[in-house]
Coordinates of C-alpha atoms in Angstrom, one line a residue:
N27 CA 0.0 0.0 0.0
N28 CA 1.1 3.6 -0.6
D29 CA 1.6 4.4 3.2
R30 CA 4.0 1.6 3.6
I31 CA 6.0 2.6 0.4
H32 CA 6.0 6.3 1.5
A33 CA 7.5 5.3 4.8
H34 CA 10.6 4.1 3.0
L35 CA 10.7 5.9 -0.4
R36 CA 11.6 9.6 -1.0
I37 CA 11.9 11.0 -4.5
L38 CA 13.8 14.2 -4.7
H39 CA 13.2 15.4 -8.3
I40 CA 15.5 18.2 -9.4
G41 CA 15.9 19.2 -13.0
V42 CA 19.2 19.2 -14.8
D43 CA 21.4 22.1 -13.6
Q44 CA 18.7 23.3 -11.1
A45 CA 20.4 22.7 -7.8
S46 CA 23.9 22.5 -6.3
M47 CA 25.2 19.4 -4.5
D48 CA 25.1 21.5 -1.3
E49 CA 21.3 22.1 -1.9
V50 CA 20.9 18.3 -2.5
E51 CA 22.8 17.5 0.7
A52 CA 20.6 20.1 2.7
K53 CA 17.4 18.5 1.4
I54 CA 18.6 15.0 2.4
A55 CA 19.5 16.3 5.8
E56 CA 16.0 17.8 6.1
L57 CA 14.4 14.5 5.2
C58 CA 16.6 12.7 7.7
G59 CA 15.5 15.3 10.3
D60 CA 11.9 14.2 9.6
G61 CA 12.8 10.7 10.5
W62 CA 13.8 9.2 7.1
D63 CA 16.8 6.9 7.0
P64 CA 18.6 6.9 3.6
E65 CA 19.6 3.3 3.7
E66 CA 19.8 3.3 -0.1
S67 CA 19.8 6.2 -2.5
I68 CA 20.0 6.5 -6.2
F69 CA 21.5 9.6 -7.9
D70 CA 20.8 9.9 -11.6
T71 CA 23.9 11.3 -13.1
P72 CA 25.4 13.6 -10.3
D73 CA 27.5 15.5 -12.9
H74 CA 24.2 17.2 -13.9
V75 CA 24.1 18.9 -10.6
V76 CA 25.0 22.6 -10.7
W77 CA 28.8 23.1 -10.4
G78 CA 30.1 26.3 -8.9
G79 CA 33.5 26.3 -10.4
S80 CA 35.1 26.6 -13.8
M81 CA 33.5 24.5 -16.5
D82 CA 36.9 24.1 -18.2
N83 CA 37.7 20.7 -16.7
A84 CA 34.9 18.2 -16.9
G85 CA 37.1 15.6 -15.2
M86 CA 37.4 17.8 -12.1
I87 CA 33.7 18.4 -12.1
A88 CA 33.0 14.7 -12.1
K89 CA 35.6 14.0 -9.5
T90 CA 34.1 16.6 -7.2
Q91 CA 30.4 15.7 -7.7
Y92 CA 30.9 12.0 -7.3
G93 CA 33.2 12.6 -4.4
K94 CA 30.4 14.4 -2.7
V95 CA 28.0 11.5 -3.4
K96 CA 30.5 9.1 -1.8
S97 CA 30.9 11.4 1.2
L98 CA 27.1 11.4 1.7
A99 CA 27.1 7.6 1.5
Q100 CA 29.8 7.4 4.2
R101 CA 28.1 10.0 6.4
Y102 CA 24.8 8.3 6.4
K103 CA 26.2 4.8 6.2
A104 CA 24.1 4.2 3.2
V105 CA 24.3 2.4 -0.1
M106 CA 24.4 5.1 -2.8
W107 CA 23.9 4.3 -6.5
A108 CA 25.0 6.8 -9.1
V109 CA 24.1 6.4 -12.7
I110 CA 26.8 7.4 -15.2
Q111 CA 27.1 7.3 -18.9
A112 CA 29.7 5.4 -21.0
K113 CA 31.9 7.1 -23.6
Q114 CA 30.7 6.6 -27.2
E115 CA 33.8 4.3 -27.8
A116 CA 32.1 1.7 -25.6
E117 CA 29.3 1.2 -28.2
G118 CA 29.2 -2.4 -29.4
K119 CA 31.6 -3.5 -26.6
I120 CA 31.4 -4.6 -23.0
A121 CA 31.8 -1.3 -21.1
T122 CA 34.4 -1.3 -18.3
N123 CA 35.7 1.3 -15.8
K124 CA 37.8 3.0 -18.4
H125 CA 34.6 3.8 -20.4
A126 CA 33.1 6.1 -17.8
A127 CA 32.3 9.4 -19.5
W128 CA 33.9 12.6 -18.3
G129 CA 36.5 11.2 -16.1
Y130 CA 37.9 7.9 -14.7
D131 CA 37.5 9.3 -11.1
K132 CA 33.8 8.2 -11.1
A133 CA 35.0 4.6 -11.4
R134 CA 37.9 5.1 -9.0
L135 CA 35.6 6.4 -6.3
A136 CA 33.0 3.6 -6.7
D137 CA 33.1 0.6 -4.5
I138 CA 31.2 -1.5 -7.0
M139 CA 30.7 -0.7 -10.7
F140 CA 28.7 -2.6 -13.2
T141 CA 27.6 -2.0 -16.7
I142 CA 24.6 -3.1 -18.7
N143 CA 25.7 -4.1 -22.2
P144 CA 24.4 -5.8 -25.4
G145 CA 23.7 -9.5 -25.0
L146 CA 26.5 -11.9 -26.0
D147 CA 26.4 -14.4 -28.9
E148 CA 27.6 -18.1 -28.6
R149 CA 31.2 -17.0 -28.9
G150 CA 30.9 -14.4 -26.2
N151 CA 31.0 -11.4 -28.5
P152 CA 28.5 -8.5 -28.1
M153 CA 25.5 -8.9 -30.3
S154 CA 24.4 -6.2 -32.8
E155 CA 21.4 -4.0 -32.0
K156 CA 19.4 -6.1 -34.5
E157 CA 20.4 -9.5 -33.1
M158 CA 20.0 -8.9 -29.4
G159 CA 16.2 -8.4 -29.0
N160 CA 15.7 -8.5 -25.2
S161 CA 19.1 -10.0 -24.4
R162 CA 21.6 -7.9 -22.5
C163 CA 24.4 -8.7 -20.0
L164 CA 25.5 -7.1 -16.8
F165 CA 29.3 -6.9 -16.4
V166 CA 30.6 -6.5 -12.9
S167 CA 33.6 -4.3 -13.7
K168 CA 34.7 -3.5 -10.2
A169 CA 34.0 -4.8 -6.7
R170 CA 36.2 -3.4 -4.0
K171 CA 35.5 -6.1 -1.5
S172 CA 34.4 -9.0 -3.7
Q173 CA 35.0 -10.8 -7.0
A174 CA 34.8 -8.7 -10.1
R175 CA 35.1 -9.0 -13.9
F176 CA 32.3 -11.5 -14.6
I177 CA 29.2 -11.4 -16.7
I178 CA 25.5 -12.1 -15.8
P179 CA 23.2 -12.7 -18.8
L180 CA 20.0 -10.7 -18.6
T181 CA 16.6 -10.7 -20.2
T182 CA 15.0 -7.2 -20.4
D183 CA 11.5 -5.8 -20.9
F184 CA 12.0 -2.1 -21.4
S185 CA 8.3 -1.5 -21.7
T186 CA 8.0 -2.2 -18.0
A187 CA 11.6 -1.6 -16.9
Y188 CA 11.9 -5.2 -15.8
I189 CA 15.3 -7.0 -15.9
T190 CA 15.8 -10.6 -14.9
E191 CA 18.8 -12.9 -14.9
Q192 CA 18.8 -15.1 -18.0
L193 CA 19.4 -18.6 -16.6
A194 CA 21.3 -21.3 -18.6
G195 CA 19.2 -22.7 -21.4
D196 CA 16.8 -19.7 -21.4
K197 CA 16.4 -18.0 -24.7
P198 CA 15.2 -14.4 -24.6
E199 CA 12.2 -13.5 -26.8
A200 CA 12.7 -11.0 -29.5
D201 CA 11.4 -7.4 -28.9
G202 CA 8.0 -6.5 -30.3

């Protein structure tokens, strides 16, 4: 029911370039003052938060913004997810830490990093857009305190934002 969901879920919707990270931090502190515990938080692309410094160095902006997200996670002892984009050079490949757009520091600061990629063919190569249908794969690129560099096959339904692990022998249905 909605009351039970509201007790745990808070959505802070801020448009691109509409607030600074300090304002985001203040809003989170206000929510915590009202009794909310941010056990887990998701930031959609923190480098879209207003930056107060020079725009000449995108890598420095990314390092600072993602550093602030990590600082928030440590302060609240919370799991924080941050969505990032891959560089265009990752298209058609399995994206790794080095493909993080606008600076490697995003990957360096992360405790765990995974990427969602095209599905793989029988030889383990990424499928073309036409071939993959609902097939994708999750690549665990980095895990600071665990095993990393492994792939989990996925079946996706983007019409409902539903993603499941594709078990051995499962064949994903084609889109459409």
